[in-house]
CSV table of C-alpha atoms in Angstrom, one decimal:
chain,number,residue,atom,x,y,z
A,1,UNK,CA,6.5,8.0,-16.6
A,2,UNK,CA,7.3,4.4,-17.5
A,3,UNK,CA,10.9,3.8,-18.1
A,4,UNK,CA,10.1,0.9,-20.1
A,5,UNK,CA,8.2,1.2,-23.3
A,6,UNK,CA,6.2,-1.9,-24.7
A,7,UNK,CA,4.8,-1.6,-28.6
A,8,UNK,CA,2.0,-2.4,-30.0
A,9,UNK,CA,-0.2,-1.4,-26.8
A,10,UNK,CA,-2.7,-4.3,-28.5
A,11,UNK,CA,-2.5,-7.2,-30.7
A,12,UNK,CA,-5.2,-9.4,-32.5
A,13,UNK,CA,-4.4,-12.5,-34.5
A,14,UNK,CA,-6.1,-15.2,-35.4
A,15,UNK,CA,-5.2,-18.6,-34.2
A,16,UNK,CA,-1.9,-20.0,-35.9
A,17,UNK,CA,0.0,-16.4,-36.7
A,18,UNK,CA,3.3,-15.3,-35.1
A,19,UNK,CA,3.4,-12.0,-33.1
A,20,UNK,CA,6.0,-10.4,-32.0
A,21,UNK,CA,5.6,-7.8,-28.9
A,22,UNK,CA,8.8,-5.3,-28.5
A,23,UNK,CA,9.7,-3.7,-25.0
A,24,UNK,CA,12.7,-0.5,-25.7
A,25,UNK,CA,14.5,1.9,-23.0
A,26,UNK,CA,17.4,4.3,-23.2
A,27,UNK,CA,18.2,2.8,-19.7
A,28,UNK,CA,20.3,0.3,-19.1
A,29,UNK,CA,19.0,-3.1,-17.2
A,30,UNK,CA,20.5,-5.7,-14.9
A,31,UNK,CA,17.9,-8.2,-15.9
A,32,UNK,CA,14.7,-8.2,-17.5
A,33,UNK,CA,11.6,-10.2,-16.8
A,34,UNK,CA,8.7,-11.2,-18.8
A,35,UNK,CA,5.2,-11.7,-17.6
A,36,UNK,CA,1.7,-12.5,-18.7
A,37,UNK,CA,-1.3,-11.3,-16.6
A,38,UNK,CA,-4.8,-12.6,-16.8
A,39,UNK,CA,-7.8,-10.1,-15.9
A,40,UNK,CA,-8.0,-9.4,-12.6
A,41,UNK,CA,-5.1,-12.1,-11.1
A,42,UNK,CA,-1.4,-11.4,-10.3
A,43,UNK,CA,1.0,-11.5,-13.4
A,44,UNK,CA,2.7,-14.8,-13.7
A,45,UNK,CA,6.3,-14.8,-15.0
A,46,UNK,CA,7.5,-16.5,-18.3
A,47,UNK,CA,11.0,-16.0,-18.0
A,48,UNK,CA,14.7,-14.0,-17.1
A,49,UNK,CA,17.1,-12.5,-19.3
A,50,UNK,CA,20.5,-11.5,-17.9
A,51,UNK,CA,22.9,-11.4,-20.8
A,52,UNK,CA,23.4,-9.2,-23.5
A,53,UNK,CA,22.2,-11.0,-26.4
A,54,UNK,CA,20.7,-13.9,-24.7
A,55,UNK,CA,17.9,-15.7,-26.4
A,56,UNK,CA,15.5,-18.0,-24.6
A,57,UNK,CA,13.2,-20.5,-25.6
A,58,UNK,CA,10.3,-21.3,-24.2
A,59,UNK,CA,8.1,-23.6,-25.9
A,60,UNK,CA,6.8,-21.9,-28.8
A,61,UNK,CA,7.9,-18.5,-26.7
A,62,UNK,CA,11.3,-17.0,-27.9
A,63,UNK,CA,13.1,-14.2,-25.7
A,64,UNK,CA,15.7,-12.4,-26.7
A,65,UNK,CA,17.5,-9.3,-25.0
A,66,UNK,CA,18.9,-6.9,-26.9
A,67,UNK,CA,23.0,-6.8,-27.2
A,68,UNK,CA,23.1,-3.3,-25.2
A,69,UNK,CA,20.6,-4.6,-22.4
A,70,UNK,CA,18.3,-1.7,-23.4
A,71,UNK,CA,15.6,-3.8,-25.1
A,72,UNK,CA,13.5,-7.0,-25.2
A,73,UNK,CA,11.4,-8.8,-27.4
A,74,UNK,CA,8.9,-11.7,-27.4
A,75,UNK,CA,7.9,-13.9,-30.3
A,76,UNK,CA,5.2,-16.0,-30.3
A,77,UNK,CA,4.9,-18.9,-32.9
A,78,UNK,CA,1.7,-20.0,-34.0
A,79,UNK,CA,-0.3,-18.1,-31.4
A,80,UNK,CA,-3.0,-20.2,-29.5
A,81,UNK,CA,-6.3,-18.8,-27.9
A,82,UNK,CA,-4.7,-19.6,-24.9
A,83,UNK,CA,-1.9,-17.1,-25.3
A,84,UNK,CA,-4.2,-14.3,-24.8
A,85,UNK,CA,-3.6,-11.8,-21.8
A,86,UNK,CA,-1.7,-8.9,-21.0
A,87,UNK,CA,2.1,-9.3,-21.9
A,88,UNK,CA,4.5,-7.5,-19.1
A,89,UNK,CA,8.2,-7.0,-19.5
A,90,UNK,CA,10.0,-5.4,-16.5
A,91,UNK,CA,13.5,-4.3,-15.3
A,92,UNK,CA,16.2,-3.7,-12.9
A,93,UNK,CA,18.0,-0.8,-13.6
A,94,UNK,CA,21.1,-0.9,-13.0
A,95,UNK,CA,21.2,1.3,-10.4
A,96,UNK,CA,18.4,-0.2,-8.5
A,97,UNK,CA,21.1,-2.4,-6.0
A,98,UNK,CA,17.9,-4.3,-4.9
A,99,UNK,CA,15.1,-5.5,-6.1
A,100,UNK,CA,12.9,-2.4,-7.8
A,101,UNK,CA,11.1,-3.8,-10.7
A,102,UNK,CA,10.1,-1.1,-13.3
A,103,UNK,CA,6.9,-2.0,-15.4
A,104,UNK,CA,6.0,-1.4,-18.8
A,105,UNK,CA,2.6,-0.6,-19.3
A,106,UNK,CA,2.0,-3.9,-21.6
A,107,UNK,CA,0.8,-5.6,-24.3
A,108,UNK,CA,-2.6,-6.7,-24.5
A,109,UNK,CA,-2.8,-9.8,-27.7
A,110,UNK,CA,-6.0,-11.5,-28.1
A,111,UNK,CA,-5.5,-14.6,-29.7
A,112,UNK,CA,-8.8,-15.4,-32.1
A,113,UNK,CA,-9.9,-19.3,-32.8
B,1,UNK,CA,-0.3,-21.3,-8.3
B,2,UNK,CA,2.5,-19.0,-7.5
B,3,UNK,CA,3.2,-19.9,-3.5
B,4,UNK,CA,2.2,-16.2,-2.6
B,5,UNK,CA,-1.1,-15.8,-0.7
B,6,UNK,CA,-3.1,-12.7,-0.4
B,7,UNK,CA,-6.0,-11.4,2.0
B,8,UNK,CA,-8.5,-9.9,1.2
B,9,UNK,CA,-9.5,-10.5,-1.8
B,10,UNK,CA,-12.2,-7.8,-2.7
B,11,UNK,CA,-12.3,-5.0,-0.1
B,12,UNK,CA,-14.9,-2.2,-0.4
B,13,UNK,CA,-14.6,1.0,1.9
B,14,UNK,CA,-15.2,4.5,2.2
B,15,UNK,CA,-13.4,7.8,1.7
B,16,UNK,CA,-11.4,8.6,4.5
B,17,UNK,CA,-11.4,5.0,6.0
B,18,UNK,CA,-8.3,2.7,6.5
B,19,UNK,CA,-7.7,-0.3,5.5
B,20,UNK,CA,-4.6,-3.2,6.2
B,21,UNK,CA,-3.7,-5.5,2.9
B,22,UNK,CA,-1.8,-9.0,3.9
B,23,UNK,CA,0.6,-11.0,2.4
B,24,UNK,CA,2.5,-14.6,3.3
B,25,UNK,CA,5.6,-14.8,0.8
B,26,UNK,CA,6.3,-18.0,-0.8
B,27,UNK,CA,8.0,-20.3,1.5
B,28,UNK,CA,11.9,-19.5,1.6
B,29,UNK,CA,11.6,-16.2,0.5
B,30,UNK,CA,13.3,-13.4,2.1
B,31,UNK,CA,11.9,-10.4,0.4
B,32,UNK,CA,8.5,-9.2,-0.2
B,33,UNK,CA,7.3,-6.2,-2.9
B,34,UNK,CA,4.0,-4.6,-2.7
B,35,UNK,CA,3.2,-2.9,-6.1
B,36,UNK,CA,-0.5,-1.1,-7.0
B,37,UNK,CA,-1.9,-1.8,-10.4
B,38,UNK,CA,-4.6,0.9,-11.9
B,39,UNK,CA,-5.8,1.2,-15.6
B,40,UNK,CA,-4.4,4.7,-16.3
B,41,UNK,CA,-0.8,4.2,-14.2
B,42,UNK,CA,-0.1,0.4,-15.0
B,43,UNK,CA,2.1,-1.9,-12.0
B,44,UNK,CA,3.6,0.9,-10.1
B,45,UNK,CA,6.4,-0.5,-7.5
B,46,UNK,CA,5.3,1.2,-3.9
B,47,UNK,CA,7.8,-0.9,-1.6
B,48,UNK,CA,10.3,-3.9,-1.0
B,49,UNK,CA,11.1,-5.5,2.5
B,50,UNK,CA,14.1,-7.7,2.8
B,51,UNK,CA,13.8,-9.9,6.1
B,52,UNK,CA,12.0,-7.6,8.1
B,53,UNK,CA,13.7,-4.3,6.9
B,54,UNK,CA,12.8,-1.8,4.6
B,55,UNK,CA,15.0,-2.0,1.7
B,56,UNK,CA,13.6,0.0,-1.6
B,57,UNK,CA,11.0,2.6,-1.9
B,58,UNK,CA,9.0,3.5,-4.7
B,59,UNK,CA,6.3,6.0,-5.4
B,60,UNK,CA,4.5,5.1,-2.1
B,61,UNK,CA,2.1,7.7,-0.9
B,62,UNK,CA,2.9,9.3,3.4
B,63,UNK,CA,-1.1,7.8,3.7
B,64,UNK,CA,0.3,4.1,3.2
B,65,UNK,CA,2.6,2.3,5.1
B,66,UNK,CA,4.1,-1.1,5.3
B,67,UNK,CA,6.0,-3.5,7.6
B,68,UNK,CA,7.6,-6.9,7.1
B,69,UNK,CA,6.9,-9.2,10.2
B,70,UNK,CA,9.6,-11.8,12.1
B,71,UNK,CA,7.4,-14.6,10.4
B,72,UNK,CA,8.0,-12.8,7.1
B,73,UNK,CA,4.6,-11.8,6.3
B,74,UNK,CA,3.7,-8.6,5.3
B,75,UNK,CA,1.0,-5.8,5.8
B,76,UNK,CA,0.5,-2.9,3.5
B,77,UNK,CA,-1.7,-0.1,5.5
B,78,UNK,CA,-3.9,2.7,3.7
B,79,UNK,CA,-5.3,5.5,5.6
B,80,UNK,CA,-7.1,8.3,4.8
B,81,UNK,CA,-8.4,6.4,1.9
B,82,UNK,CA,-9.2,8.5,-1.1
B,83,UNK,CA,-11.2,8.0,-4.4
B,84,UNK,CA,-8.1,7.2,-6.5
B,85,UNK,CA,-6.6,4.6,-3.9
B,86,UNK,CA,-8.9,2.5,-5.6
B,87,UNK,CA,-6.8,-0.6,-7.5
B,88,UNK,CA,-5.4,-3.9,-7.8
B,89,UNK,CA,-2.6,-4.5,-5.0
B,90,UNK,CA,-0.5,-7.3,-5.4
B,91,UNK,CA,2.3,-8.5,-3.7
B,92,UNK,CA,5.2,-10.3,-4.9
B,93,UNK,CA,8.1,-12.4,-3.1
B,94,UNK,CA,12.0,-13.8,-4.2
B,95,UNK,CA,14.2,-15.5,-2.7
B,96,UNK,CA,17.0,-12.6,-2.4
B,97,UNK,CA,16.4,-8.8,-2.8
B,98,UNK,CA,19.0,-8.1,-5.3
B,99,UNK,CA,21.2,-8.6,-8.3
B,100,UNK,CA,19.8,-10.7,-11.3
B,101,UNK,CA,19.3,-14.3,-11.4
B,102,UNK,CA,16.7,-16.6,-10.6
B,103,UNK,CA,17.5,-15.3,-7.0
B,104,UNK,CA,15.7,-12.3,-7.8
B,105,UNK,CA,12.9,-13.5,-10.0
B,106,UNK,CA,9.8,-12.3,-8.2
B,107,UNK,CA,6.5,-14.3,-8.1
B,108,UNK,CA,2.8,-12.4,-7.6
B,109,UNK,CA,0.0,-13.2,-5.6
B,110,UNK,CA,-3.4,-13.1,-6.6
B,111,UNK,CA,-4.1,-9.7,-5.7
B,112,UNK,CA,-6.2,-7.6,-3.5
B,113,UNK,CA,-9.0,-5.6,-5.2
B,114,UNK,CA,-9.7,-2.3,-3.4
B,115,UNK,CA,-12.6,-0.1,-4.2
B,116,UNK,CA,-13.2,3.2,-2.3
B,117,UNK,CA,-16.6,4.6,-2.6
């Protein structure tokens, strides 16, 4: 059972359009981590939110955590073929005292020239 | 390039047969996950070391086992290998084992593919 729910399950826009990729839980999390994974290598991380309400910035990547540190969501502007993969978020519950990532099951996007 | 290294890369086997994953942590780190990656389960965590002890323990199956060596590398083993062991296995490192923060931020290796036959 994934604690962490990631919507759409797949995304394809053509070159240019914004997506938006949406990760919700009734749990709580310490932090949240997103991640993009290219077939058949190790997902690479994009970035760390911490704070309620935080919005980060990442080139044409924006992260934002939700007030109630239940939810995530990634927007990309003007999507490039080179965005294309498989779009992670993960968490630490908060009562996970160490490390203990929990995975959503992703977002695929395909990003079309 | 992440910092984490992973052998094997591909690893074919049979049924029954065991097998030892390894993994060398990014320089610095302390703590080392193992997590197992299928199509129809997605990353599942299996296991986190923190210098050498066991501190976190996921869905790990009795048949696999893992250790975290004085040199901070670590070996996942899998016995008694069955159809469905078949999978990704990556391995991640941080810095710490705990709390949030870039302290915690985890980074992935490349991966070992395993296929039982």
């Amino acid at each position: 059972t994934q604690l962490l729910e990631q919507s759409p399950q797949f995304l394809s826009i053509q070159e240019g359009e914004n997506l938006t990729v949406y990760c919700n839980s009734s749990s709580v999390f310490s932090s949240l981590q997103w991640y993009r994974q290219e077939p058949g290598e190790g997902p690479v991380l994009l970035v760390t939110v911490v704070t309620g309400g935080e919005v980060k910035k990442l080139k044409r990547l924006t992260f934002q955590f939700g007030d109630a540190r239940k939810d995530s969501s990634l927007h990309i502007t003007a999507a490039q073929p080179g965005d294309t993969g498989l779009y992670l978020c993960a968490g630490v519950g908060q009562t996970d005292s160490w490390g203990k990532l929990q995975f959503g099951a992703g977002t695929q996007v395909v990003v079309t020239p | 390039d992440s910092g984490v290294t992973q052998t094997p890369k591909h690893l074919i086997t049979a049924t029954g047969q065991r097998v030892t994953l390894r993994c060398s942590p990014r320089s610095g780190d302390l703590s080392v996950y193992w997590y197992q990656q299928s199509l129809d389960q997605g990353l599942q965590f299996l296991i986190q070391y923190y210098n050498g002890e066991e501190r976190a323990k996921g869905n790990i199956l009795e048949r696999f086992s893992a250790q975290q060596f004085p040199d901070l590398h670590s070996e996942l083993n899998l016995s008694s290998l069955e159809l469905g062991d078949s999978a990704l296995y990556f391995c991640a490192s941080s810095v710490v084992g705990g709390g949030t923060g870039i302290m915690n931020e985890q980074f992935f290796g490349p991966g070992t593919r395993l296929t039982v036959l």
